[in-house]
């Protein structure tokens, strides 16, 4: 039944790619447990336990449980997905983007660069929104300096996830961004079965 897996393991190139993908996914899961500096993750988790069944619970699933811990990867890869969707929709509206899309590989590279920039902007906005929400709800004690550190850390975590997804796509097996989303959802699966 699993003979395809043993055959794939015998091919050195495929074995290297599988191990690389597994290593990146393990690093992703590790970053989902490292709390943002200056945050009491127990307070955040207590707030999440009182908010069962809200949109925050859904966002927590897509971050692999990192949002309820307010971990470095709490934003997950969703700002990248949002930026990608926005730019796909903007190609219809903005003629310059439509022209770039028709230029082939060079145009797609430029659109991908714009997607990365928009991801950073969206991640910073989303991080600031979460910090503000948790502070207003009393789950986070933050002054301006600590708030800026939180926003910077979460934005950097999202940028690192974006890079890790691209690494998996280039050197690993499959689409890296999709694998990161799948890994996030898969970690929440045991809790969802109850």
Coordinates of N, CA, C and O in Angstrom, one line a residue:
X1 N 0.8 -1.2 0.0 CA 0.0 0.0 0.0 C 0.9 1.3 0.0 O 0.6 2.2 -0.7
X2 N 1.9 1.3 0.8 CA 2.8 2.4 0.9 C 4.1 2.2 0.1 O 5.1 2.8 0.4
X3 N 4.0 1.3 -0.9 CA 5.2 1.1 -1.7 C 5.7 2.3 -2.5 O 6.9 2.5 -2.7
X4 N 4.8 3.2 -2.8 CA 5.2 4.4 -3.5 C 6.0 5.3 -2.7 O 6.9 5.9 -3.1
X5 N 5.8 5.3 -1.3 CA 6.6 6.0 -0.4 C 8.0 5.5 -0.3 O 8.9 6.2 -0.3
X6 N 8.1 4.2 -0.2 CA 9.4 3.6 -0.1 C 10.2 3.8 -1.4 O 11.4 4.0 -1.4
X7 N 9.5 3.7 -2.5 CA 10.2 3.9 -3.8 C 10.6 5.4 -3.9 O 11.7 5.7 -4.4
X8 N 9.8 6.3 -3.4 CA 10.2 7.7 -3.5 C 11.4 8.0 -2.6 O 12.2 8.8 -2.9
X9 N 11.4 7.3 -1.4 CA 12.5 7.5 -0.5 C 13.9 7.0 -1.1 O 14.9 7.5 -0.7
X10 N 13.8 6.1 -2.0 CA 15.1 5.6 -2.6 C 15.7 6.5 -3.6 O 16.9 6.4 -3.9
X11 N 14.9 7.5 -4.1 CA 15.5 8.4 -5.1 C 16.1 9.6 -4.3 O 15.4 10.3 -3.5
X12 N 17.4 9.8 -4.4 CA 18.1 10.7 -3.6 C 17.6 12.2 -3.7 O 17.5 12.9 -2.7
X13 N 17.3 12.6 -4.9 CA 16.8 14.0 -5.1 C 15.5 14.2 -4.4 O 15.2 15.2 -3.7
X14 N 14.6 13.2 -4.6 CA 13.3 13.3 -3.9 C 13.4 13.2 -2.4 O 12.7 14.0 -1.7
X15 N 14.2 12.4 -1.9 CA 14.4 12.2 -0.5 C 14.9 13.6 0.1 O 14.5 14.0 1.1
X16 N 15.9 14.2 -0.6 CA 16.4 15.5 -0.2 C 15.3 16.6 -0.1 O 15.2 17.3 0.8
X17 N 14.5 16.6 -1.2 CA 13.4 17.5 -1.2 C 12.3 17.3 -0.1 O 11.8 18.2 0.5
X18 N 12.0 16.0 0.2 CA 11.1 15.7 1.2 C 11.6 16.1 2.6 O 10.9 16.7 3.4
X19 N 12.9 15.8 2.8 CA 13.5 16.2 4.1 C 13.6 17.7 4.3 O 13.3 18.3 5.4
X20 N 13.9 18.4 3.2 CA 13.9 19.9 3.2 C 12.5 20.4 3.6 O 12.4 21.3 4.4
X21 N 11.5 19.9 2.9 CA 10.1 20.3 3.2 C 9.7 20.1 4.7 O 9.1 20.9 5.3
X22 N 10.1 18.9 5.1 CA 9.8 18.5 6.5 C 10.5 19.4 7.5 O 9.9 19.8 8.5
X23 N 11.7 19.8 7.2 CA 12.5 20.7 8.1 C 11.8 22.1 8.1 O 11.7 22.7 9.2
X24 N 11.4 22.6 7.0 CA 10.8 23.9 7.0 C 9.5 23.9 7.7 O 9.1 24.8 8.5
X25 N 8.7 22.8 7.5 CA 7.4 22.7 8.3 C 7.7 22.6 9.8 O 6.9 23.1 10.6
X26 N 8.7 21.9 10.2 CA 9.0 21.8 11.6 C 9.4 23.2 12.2 O 9.0 23.5 13.3
X27 N 10.2 24.0 11.4 CA 10.5 25.3 11.8 C 9.3 26.2 11.9 O 9.2 27.0 12.8
X28 N 8.4 26.0 11.0 CA 7.1 26.7 11.0 C 6.3 26.4 12.3 O 5.8 27.3 13.0
X29 N 6.3 25.1 12.7 CA 5.6 24.8 13.9 C 6.3 25.3 15.1 O 5.6 25.7 16.1
X30 N 7.6 25.3 15.1 CA 8.3 25.9 16.2 C 8.0 27.3 16.4 O 7.8 27.8 17.5
X31 N 8.0 28.1 15.3 CA 7.7 29.5 15.4 C 6.3 29.8 15.8 O 5.9 30.9 16.3
X32 N 5.4 28.8 15.7 CA 4.0 28.9 16.2 C 3.9 28.8 17.7 O 2.8 29.0 18.2
X33 N 5.0 28.4 18.4 CA 5.0 28.3 19.8 C 5.8 29.3 20.5 O 5.8 29.5 21.7
X34 N 6.7 30.1 19.8 CA 7.5 31.1 20.4 C 6.7 32.4 20.5 O 6.3 33.0 19.5
X35 N 6.5 32.9 21.8 CA 5.6 34.1 21.9 C 6.4 35.3 21.5 O 7.6 35.4 21.5
X36 N 5.6 36.3 21.1 CA 6.1 37.6 20.8 C 6.7 38.2 22.0 O 6.1 38.1 23.1
X37 N 7.8 38.9 21.9 CA 8.4 39.5 23.1 C 7.5 40.5 23.8 O 6.8 41.3 23.1
X38 N 7.5 40.5 25.1 CA 6.7 41.4 25.9 C 5.2 41.1 26.0 O 4.4 41.9 26.4
X39 N 4.8 39.9 25.6 CA 3.4 39.5 25.7 C 3.2 38.3 26.7 O 4.0 37.4 26.7
X40 N 2.2 38.4 27.5 CA 1.9 37.3 28.4 C 0.9 36.4 27.6 O -0.3 36.7 27.5
X41 N 1.4 35.3 27.0 CA 0.6 34.5 26.2 C -0.5 33.8 27.0 O -1.5 33.4 26.4
X42 N -0.4 33.6 28.3 CA -1.4 33.0 29.1 C -2.7 33.9 29.1 O -3.8 33.5 29.1
X43 N -2.4 35.3 29.2 CA -3.6 36.2 29.2 C -4.3 36.1 27.8 O -5.5 36.2 27.8
X44 N -3.5 36.1 26.7 CA -4.1 36.0 25.4 C -4.9 34.7 25.3 O -6.0 34.7 24.8
X45 N -4.3 33.6 25.7 CA -5.0 32.3 25.6 C -6.3 32.3 26.5 O -7.3 31.7 26.0
X46 N -6.3 32.9 27.6 CA -7.5 33.0 28.5 C -8.6 33.8 27.7 O -9.7 33.4 27.8
X47 N -8.1 34.9 27.1 CA -9.1 35.7 26.3 C -9.7 34.8 25.2 O -10.9 34.9 24.9
X48 N -8.9 34.0 24.5 CA -9.4 33.2 23.4 C -10.3 32.1 23.9 O -11.3 31.8 23.3
X49 N -10.1 31.6 25.1 CA -11.0 30.6 25.7 C -12.3 31.2 26.0 O -13.3 30.5 25.9
X50 N -12.4 32.5 26.3 CA -13.7 33.1 26.6 C -14.4 33.5 25.3 O -15.6 33.8 25.3
X51 N -13.7 33.5 24.2 CA -14.3 33.9 22.9 C -14.5 32.7 21.9 O -14.4 32.8 20.7
X52 N -14.9 31.6 22.5 CA -15.1 30.4 21.6 C -16.2 30.6 20.6 O -17.3 31.1 20.9
X53 N -15.9 30.2 19.4 CA -16.9 30.3 18.3 C -17.0 31.6 17.6 O -17.9 31.9 16.8
X54 N -16.0 32.5 17.8 CA -16.0 33.8 17.1 C -15.1 33.7 15.9 O -14.4 32.6 15.6
X55 N -15.0 34.8 15.2 CA -14.1 34.8 14.0 C -12.6 34.6 14.4 O -11.8 34.1 13.6
X56 N -12.3 35.0 15.6 CA -10.9 34.8 16.1 C -10.6 33.4 16.2 O -9.4 33.0 15.9
X57 N -11.5 32.5 16.5 CA -11.3 31.1 16.5 C -11.0 30.6 15.1 O -10.1 29.7 15.0
X58 N -11.7 31.1 14.1 CA -11.4 30.7 12.7 C -10.0 31.1 12.3 O -9.2 30.4 11.7
X59 N -9.6 32.4 12.6 CA -8.3 32.9 12.3 C -7.2 32.1 13.1 O -6.1 31.9 12.5
X60 N -7.6 31.7 14.3 CA -6.6 30.9 15.0 C -6.3 29.5 14.3 O -5.2 29.0 14.4
X61 N -7.3 29.0 13.7 CA -7.2 27.7 13.0 C -6.2 27.9 11.8 O -5.3 27.1 11.6
X62 N -6.4 29.0 11.1 CA -5.5 29.3 9.9 C -4.1 29.6 10.3 O -3.2 29.6 9.5
X63 N -3.9 30.0 11.6 CA -2.5 30.3 12.0 C -1.9 29.1 12.8 O -0.8 29.2 13.3
X64 N -2.6 28.0 12.8 CA -2.1 26.8 13.4 C -2.1 26.9 14.9 O -1.3 26.3 15.6
X65 N -3.0 27.7 15.5 CA -3.0 27.9 17.0 C -2.1 29.0 17.5 O -2.0 29.2 18.7
X66 N -1.3 29.6 16.5 CA -0.3 30.6 17.0 C -1.0 31.9 17.4 O -0.4 32.6 18.2
X67 N -2.2 32.2 16.9 CA -2.8 33.4 17.3 C -3.2 33.4 18.8 O -3.1 34.4 19.5
X68 N -3.7 32.3 19.2 CA -4.2 32.2 20.6 C -3.0 32.2 21.6 O -3.1 32.4 22.8
X69 N -1.8 31.9 21.1 CA -0.5 32.0 21.9 C 0.1 33.4 21.6 O 1.1 33.7 22.3
X70 N -0.3 34.1 20.7 CA 0.3 35.4 20.2 C 1.8 35.1 19.9 O 2.6 35.8 20.4
X71 N 2.0 34.1 19.1 CA 3.3 33.7 18.8 C 3.9 34.5 17.6 O 3.1 35.3 17.0
X72 N 5.1 34.3 17.2 CA 5.8 35.0 16.2 C 5.0 34.8 14.8 O 4.9 35.8 14.1
X73 N 4.5 33.6 14.6 CA 3.8 33.4 13.4 C 2.3 33.5 13.6 O 1.5 32.8 12.9
X74 N 1.8 34.3 14.4 CA 0.4 34.5 14.7 C -0.4 34.9 13.6 O -1.6 34.5 13.4
X75 N 0.1 35.7 12.7 CA -0.6 36.1 11.5 C -0.8 35.0 10.5 O -1.6 35.1 9.6
X76 N 0.1 34.0 10.5 CA 0.1 33.0 9.5 C 0.4 33.5 8.2 O 1.1 34.5 8.1
X77 N 0.0 32.9 7.1 CA 0.3 33.3 5.8 C -0.8 34.0 5.1 O -0.8 34.4 4.0
X78 N -1.9 34.3 5.9 CA -3.1 34.9 5.4 C -2.9 36.3 4.8 O -3.5 36.6 3.7
X79 N -2.0 37.2 5.3 CA -1.8 38.5 4.6 C -1.2 38.3 3.2 O -1.6 39.1 2.3
X80 N -0.4 37.3 3.0 CA 0.1 37.0 1.6 C -1.1 36.6 0.7 O -1.1 37.0 -0.4
X81 N -1.9 35.7 1.2 CA -3.1 35.2 0.4 C -4.0 36.4 0.1 O -4.4 36.6 -1.1
X82 N -4.2 37.3 1.0 CA -5.0 38.5 0.8 C -4.4 39.4 -0.2 O -5.1 39.9 -1.2
X83 N -3.1 39.6 -0.1 CA -2.4 40.5 -1.1 C -2.4 39.9 -2.5 O -2.6 40.6 -3.5
X84 N -2.3 38.6 -2.6 CA -2.3 37.9 -3.9 C -3.7 38.1 -4.5 O -3.8 38.4 -5.7
X85 N -4.7 37.9 -3.7 CA -6.1 38.1 -4.3 C -6.3 39.5 -4.7 O -6.9 39.8 -5.8
X86 N -5.9 40.5 -3.9 CA -6.1 41.9 -4.2 C -5.4 42.2 -5.5 O -6.0 42.9 -6.4
X87 N -4.2 41.8 -5.7 CA -3.5 42.1 -6.9 C -4.1 41.4 -8.1 O -4.1 41.9 -9.2
X88 N -4.6 40.2 -8.0 CA -5.3 39.5 -9.1 C -6.5 40.3 -9.5 O -6.8 40.4 -10.7
X89 N -7.2 40.8 -8.5 CA -8.4 41.6 -8.9 C -8.0 42.9 -9.5 O -8.7 43.5 -10.3
X90 N -6.9 43.5 -9.0 CA -6.5 44.8 -9.5 C -6.0 44.7 -11.0 O -5.9 45.8 -11.7
X91 N -5.6 43.5 -11.4 CA -5.1 43.4 -12.8 C -6.3 43.7 -13.8 O -6.0 44.2 -14.9
X92 N -7.5 43.6 -13.4 CA -8.6 43.9 -14.2 C -8.8 45.4 -14.3 O -9.2 46.0 -15.3
X93 N -8.6 46.1 -13.1 CA -8.9 47.5 -13.0 C -7.7 48.4 -13.5 O -8.0 49.4 -14.1
X94 N -6.5 48.0 -13.2 CA -5.3 48.8 -13.5 C -4.7 48.3 -14.8 O -4.1 47.2 -14.8
X95 N -4.7 49.1 -15.8 CA -4.1 48.6 -17.1 C -2.6 48.3 -17.0 O -2.2 47.3 -17.7
X96 N -1.8 48.9 -16.2 CA -0.4 48.6 -16.1 C -0.2 47.2 -15.5 O 0.7 46.5 -16.0
X97 N -1.0 46.8 -14.6 CA -0.9 45.4 -14.0 C -1.3 44.4 -15.1 O -0.7 43.3 -15.2
X98 N -2.3 44.7 -15.8 CA -2.8 43.8 -16.9 C -1.7 43.7 -17.9 O -1.4 42.6 -18.4
X99 N -1.0 44.8 -18.3 CA 0.1 44.7 -19.2 C 1.3 43.9 -18.7 O 1.9 43.1 -19.4
X100 N 1.6 44.0 -17.4 CA 2.6 43.2 -16.7 C 2.3 41.7 -16.8 O 3.1 40.9 -17.0
X101 N 1.0 41.4 -16.6 CA 0.6 40.0 -16.6 C 0.8 39.4 -18.0 O 1.1 38.2 -18.1
X102 N 0.6 40.2 -19.0 CA 0.8 39.7 -20.4 C 2.2 39.6 -20.8 O 2.5 39.1 -21.9
X103 N 3.2 40.2 -20.1 CA 4.6 40.2 -20.4 C 5.3 38.9 -20.2 O 6.4 38.7 -20.5
X104 N 4.6 37.9 -19.6 CA 5.1 36.6 -19.3 C 5.9 36.6 -18.0 O 5.4 37.1 -17.0
X105 N 7.0 35.9 -18.0 CA 7.7 35.6 -16.7 C 8.2 36.9 -16.0 O 8.1 37.0 -14.8
X106 N 8.7 37.8 -16.8 CA 9.2 39.1 -16.2 C 8.1 39.9 -15.6 O 8.2 40.4 -14.5
X107 N 6.9 39.9 -16.2 CA 5.8 40.5 -15.7 C 5.3 39.9 -14.4 O 4.9 40.6 -13.4
X108 N 5.2 38.5 -14.4 CA 4.8 37.8 -13.2 C 5.8 38.0 -12.0 O 5.4 38.1 -10.9
X109 N 7.1 38.2 -12.3 CA 8.1 38.5 -11.3 C 7.8 39.8 -10.7 O 7.9 40.0 -9.5
X110 N 7.4 40.8 -11.5 CA 7.2 42.1 -11.0 C 5.9 42.1 -10.2 O 5.8 42.8 -9.1
X111 N 4.8 41.4 -10.6 CA 3.6 41.3 -9.9 C 3.8 40.6 -8.5 O 3.3 41.0 -7.5
X112 N 4.7 39.6 -8.6 CA 5.0 38.9 -7.3 C 5.8 39.8 -6.3 O 5.5 39.7 -5.1
X113 N 6.6 40.7 -6.9 CA 7.3 41.7 -6.0 C 6.3 42.6 -5.4 O 6.3 42.9 -4.2
X114 N 5.3 43.1 -6.2 CA 4.2 44.0 -5.6 C 3.4 43.2 -4.6 O 3.0 43.8 -3.6
X115 N 3.2 41.9 -4.8 CA 2.5 41.1 -3.8 C 3.2 41.1 -2.5 O 2.6 41.2 -1.4
X116 N 4.5 40.9 -2.6 CA 5.3 40.9 -1.3 C 5.2 42.2 -0.6 O 5.1 42.2 0.7
X117 N 5.3 43.3 -1.3 CA 5.2 44.6 -0.6 C 3.8 44.8 0.0 O 3.7 45.3 1.1
X118 N 2.8 44.5 -0.7 CA 1.5 44.6 -0.2 C 1.3 43.7 1.0 O 0.6 44.0 2.0
X119 N 1.9 42.5 1.0 CA 1.8 41.6 2.1 C 2.4 42.2 3.4 O 1.8 42.1 4.5
X120 N 3.5 42.9 3.3 CA 4.1 43.6 4.4 C 3.2 44.6 5.0 O 3.0 44.8 6.2
X121 N 2.6 45.4 4.1 CA 1.7 46.5 4.5 C 0.4 45.9 5.2 O 0.0 46.3 6.3
X122 N -0.1 44.8 4.6 CA -1.3 44.2 5.2 C -1.0 43.5 6.6 O -1.8 43.6 7.5
X123 N 0.2 42.9 6.6 CA 0.6 42.2 7.9 C 0.8 43.3 9.0 O 0.4 43.0 10.1
X124 N 1.4 44.4 8.7 CA 1.6 45.4 9.7 C 0.3 46.0 10.2 O 0.0 46.2 11.4
X125 N -0.7 46.2 9.2 CA -2.0 46.7 9.6 C -2.7 45.6 10.5 O -3.4 46.0 11.5
X126 N -2.6 44.4 10.1 CA -3.3 43.3 10.8 C -2.7 43.1 12.2 O -3.4 42.9 13.2
X127 N -1.4 43.2 12.3 CA -0.7 43.1 13.6 C -1.1 44.2 14.5 O -1.4 44.0 15.7
X128 N -1.2 45.4 13.9 CA -1.6 46.6 14.7 C -3.0 46.4 15.2 O -3.4 46.7 16.4
X129 N -3.9 45.9 14.3 CA -5.3 45.6 14.7 C -5.4 44.6 15.8 O -6.2 44.8 16.8
X130 N -4.6 43.5 15.7 CA -4.7 42.5 16.8 C -4.2 43.1 18.1 O -4.7 42.9 19.2
X131 N -3.1 43.8 18.1 CA -2.5 44.4 19.3 C -3.5 45.4 19.9 O -3.7 45.4 21.1
X132 N -4.1 46.2 19.1 CA -5.1 47.1 19.6 C -6.3 46.4 20.2 O -6.8 46.7 21.3
X133 N -6.8 45.4 19.5 CA -8.0 44.6 20.0 C -7.7 43.9 21.3 O -8.4 44.0 22.3
X134 N -6.5 43.3 21.4 CA -6.2 42.6 22.7 C -5.9 43.6 23.8 O -6.2 43.3 24.9
X135 N -5.4 44.7 23.5 CA -5.1 45.7 24.5 C -6.5 46.3 25.0 O -6.7 46.5 26.2
X136 N -7.4 46.6 24.1 CA -8.7 47.1 24.5 C -9.5 46.1 25.3 O -10.3 46.5 26.1
X137 N -9.3 44.8 25.1 CA -10.0 43.8 25.8 C -9.3 43.4 27.1 O -9.8 42.5 27.8
X138 N -8.2 44.0 27.4 CA -7.5 43.8 28.6 C -6.6 42.6 28.6 O -6.1 42.1 29.7
X139 N -6.4 42.0 27.5 CA -5.6 40.7 27.4 C -4.1 41.1 27.1 O -3.3 40.2 27.1
X140 N -3.8 42.3 26.9 CA -2.5 42.7 26.5 C -2.1 44.0 27.2 O -2.9 45.0 27.1
X141 N -1.0 44.0 27.9 CA -0.5 45.2 28.5 C 0.6 45.8 27.6 O 1.7 45.2 27.5
X142 N 0.3 46.9 26.9 CA 1.3 47.4 26.0 C 1.3 48.9 25.9 O 0.2 49.5 25.8
X143 N 2.5 49.5 26.0 CA 2.6 50.9 25.8 C 3.0 51.1 24.3 O 3.0 50.1 23.5
X144 N 3.3 52.3 23.9 CA 3.6 52.6 22.5 C 4.9 51.8 22.0 O 4.8 51.1 20.9
X145 N 5.9 51.7 22.8 CA 7.1 51.0 22.4 C 6.9 49.5 22.3 O 7.3 48.9 21.4
X146 N 6.2 49.0 23.3 CA 5.9 47.5 23.3 C 5.0 47.2 22.1 O 5.1 46.2 21.4
X147 N 4.0 48.1 21.9 CA 3.1 47.9 20.7 C 3.8 47.9 19.4 O 3.6 47.1 18.5
X148 N 4.8 48.8 19.3 CA 5.6 48.9 18.0 C 6.4 47.6 17.9 O 6.6 47.0 16.8
X149 N 7.0 47.1 19.0 CA 7.7 45.8 19.0 C 6.9 44.7 18.5 O 7.3 43.8 17.8
X150 N 5.6 44.6 19.1 CA 4.7 43.6 18.7 C 4.4 43.6 17.2 O 4.4 42.6 16.5
X151 N 4.1 44.8 16.7 CA 3.7 44.9 15.3 C 4.9 44.5 14.4 O 4.8 43.8 13.4
X152 N 6.1 45.0 14.8 CA 7.3 44.7 14.0 C 7.6 43.2 14.0 O 7.9 42.6 13.0
X153 N 7.4 42.5 15.2 CA 7.7 41.1 15.3 C 6.7 40.3 14.5 O 7.1 39.3 13.8
X154 N 5.4 40.6 14.6 CA 4.4 39.9 13.8 C 4.6 40.1 12.3 O 4.4 39.1 11.5
X155 N 4.9 41.3 11.9 CA 5.1 41.6 10.5 C 6.3 40.8 10.0 O 6.3 40.2 8.9
X156 N 7.4 40.8 10.8 CA 8.6 40.0 10.4 C 8.3 38.5 10.3 O 8.8 37.8 9.5
X157 N 7.5 38.1 11.3 CA 7.1 36.6 11.2 C 6.3 36.3 10.0 O 6.5 35.2 9.4
X158 N 5.4 37.2 9.5 CA 4.7 36.9 8.3 C 5.6 36.9 7.1 O 5.5 36.1 6.2
X159 N 6.6 37.9 7.1 CA 7.6 37.9 6.0 C 8.4 36.7 6.0 O 8.7 36.2 4.9
X160 N 8.8 36.2 7.1 CA 9.6 35.0 7.2 C 8.8 33.8 6.7 O 9.3 32.9 6.0
X161 N 7.5 33.7 7.0 CA 6.6 32.6 6.5 C 6.5 32.7 5.0 O 6.5 31.7 4.3
X162 N 6.4 33.9 4.5 CA 6.3 34.1 3.0 C 7.6 33.5 2.4 O 7.5 32.8 1.4
X163 N 8.7 33.8 3.0 CA 10.0 33.4 2.4 C 10.1 31.8 2.6 O 10.6 31.2 1.6
X164 N 9.7 31.3 3.7 CA 9.7 29.8 3.9 C 8.8 29.1 2.9 O 9.2 28.1 2.3
X165 N 7.7 29.7 2.6 CA 6.8 29.1 1.6 C 7.4 29.1 0.2 O 7.3 28.2 -0.6
X166 N 8.1 30.2 -0.1 CA 8.8 30.3 -1.4 C 10.0 29.3 -1.5 O 10.3 28.7 -2.5
X167 N 10.7 29.1 -0.3 CA 11.7 28.1 -0.3 C 11.2 26.7 -0.5 O 11.8 25.9 -1.3
X168 N 10.1 26.4 0.1 CA 9.5 25.0 -0.2 C 9.1 24.9 -1.6 O 9.4 23.8 -2.2
X169 N 8.6 25.9 -2.2 CA 8.2 25.8 -3.7 C 9.5 25.6 -4.5 O 9.4 24.8 -5.4
X170 N 10.6 26.3 -4.2 CA 11.8 26.1 -5.0 C 12.6 24.9 -4.8 O 13.0 24.2 -5.7
X171 N 12.7 24.5 -3.5 CA 13.7 23.5 -3.1 C 13.0 22.2 -2.5 O 13.7 21.2 -2.2
X172 N 11.7 22.4 -2.2 CA 11.0 21.3 -1.6 C 10.0 20.6 -2.5 O 10.3 20.5 -3.7
X173 N 9.0 20.1 -1.9 CA 8.0 19.3 -2.6 C 6.6 20.1 -2.6 O 6.1 20.4 -1.5
X174 N 6.1 20.5 -3.7 CA 4.8 21.1 -3.8 C 4.8 22.6 -3.7 O 5.9 23.3 -3.6
X175 N 3.6 23.2 -3.6 CA 3.5 24.6 -3.4 C 3.6 25.0 -1.9 O 2.9 24.5 -1.1
X176 N 4.7 25.8 -1.6 CA 5.0 26.0 -0.2 C 3.9 26.7 0.6 O 3.6 26.4 1.7
X177 N 3.3 27.7 -0.1 CA 2.2 28.5 0.6 C 1.1 27.5 1.0 O 0.5 27.6 2.1
X178 N 0.7 26.7 0.0 CA -0.4 25.8 0.3 C -0.1 24.8 1.4 O -0.9 24.4 2.2
X179 N 1.2 24.3 1.4 CA 1.6 23.4 2.4 C 1.6 24.0 3.8 O 1.3 23.4 4.8
X180 N 2.0 25.3 3.9 CA 1.9 26.0 5.2 C 0.5 26.1 5.7 O 0.2 25.9 6.9
X181 N -0.4 26.5 4.8 CA -1.8 26.5 5.1 C -2.3 25.2 5.6 O -3.0 25.0 6.6
X182 N -2.0 24.1 4.8 CA -2.4 22.8 5.2 C -1.9 22.4 6.5 O -2.6 21.8 7.3
X183 N -0.6 22.7 6.8 CA 0.0 22.3 8.1 C -0.7 23.1 9.2 O -0.9 22.5 10.3
X184 N -1.1 24.3 9.0 CA -1.8 25.1 10.0 C -3.2 24.4 10.3 O -3.5 24.3 11.5
X185 N -3.9 24.1 9.3 CA -5.2 23.5 9.5 C -5.1 22.1 10.1 O -5.9 21.7 11.0
X186 N -4.1 21.4 9.7 CA -3.9 20.0 10.2 C -3.6 20.0 11.7 O -4.0 19.1 12.4
X187 N -2.9 21.0 12.2 CA -2.6 21.1 13.6 C -3.8 21.3 14.5 O -3.9 20.9 15.6
X188 N -4.8 22.0 13.9 CA -6.1 22.2 14.6 C -7.1 21.1 14.5 O -8.1 21.1 15.1
X189 N -6.8 20.1 13.7 CA -7.7 19.1 13.4 C -8.1 18.2 14.7 O -9.2 18.0 14.9
X190 N -7.1 17.8 15.5 CA -7.5 17.1 16.7 C -8.4 17.8 17.6 O -9.3 17.2 18.2
X191 N -8.3 19.2 17.7 CA -9.2 19.9 18.5 C -10.6 20.0 17.9 O -11.6 20.1 18.6
X192 N -10.6 20.1 16.6 CA -11.9 20.2 15.8 C -12.8 18.9 15.9 O -14.0 19.0 15.6
X193 N -12.1 17.8 16.1 CA -12.9 16.5 16.1 C -13.7 16.4 17.4 O -14.8 15.8 17.4
X194 N -13.3 17.0 18.5 CA -14.0 16.8 19.8 C -15.4 17.2 19.7 O -16.0 18.0 19.3

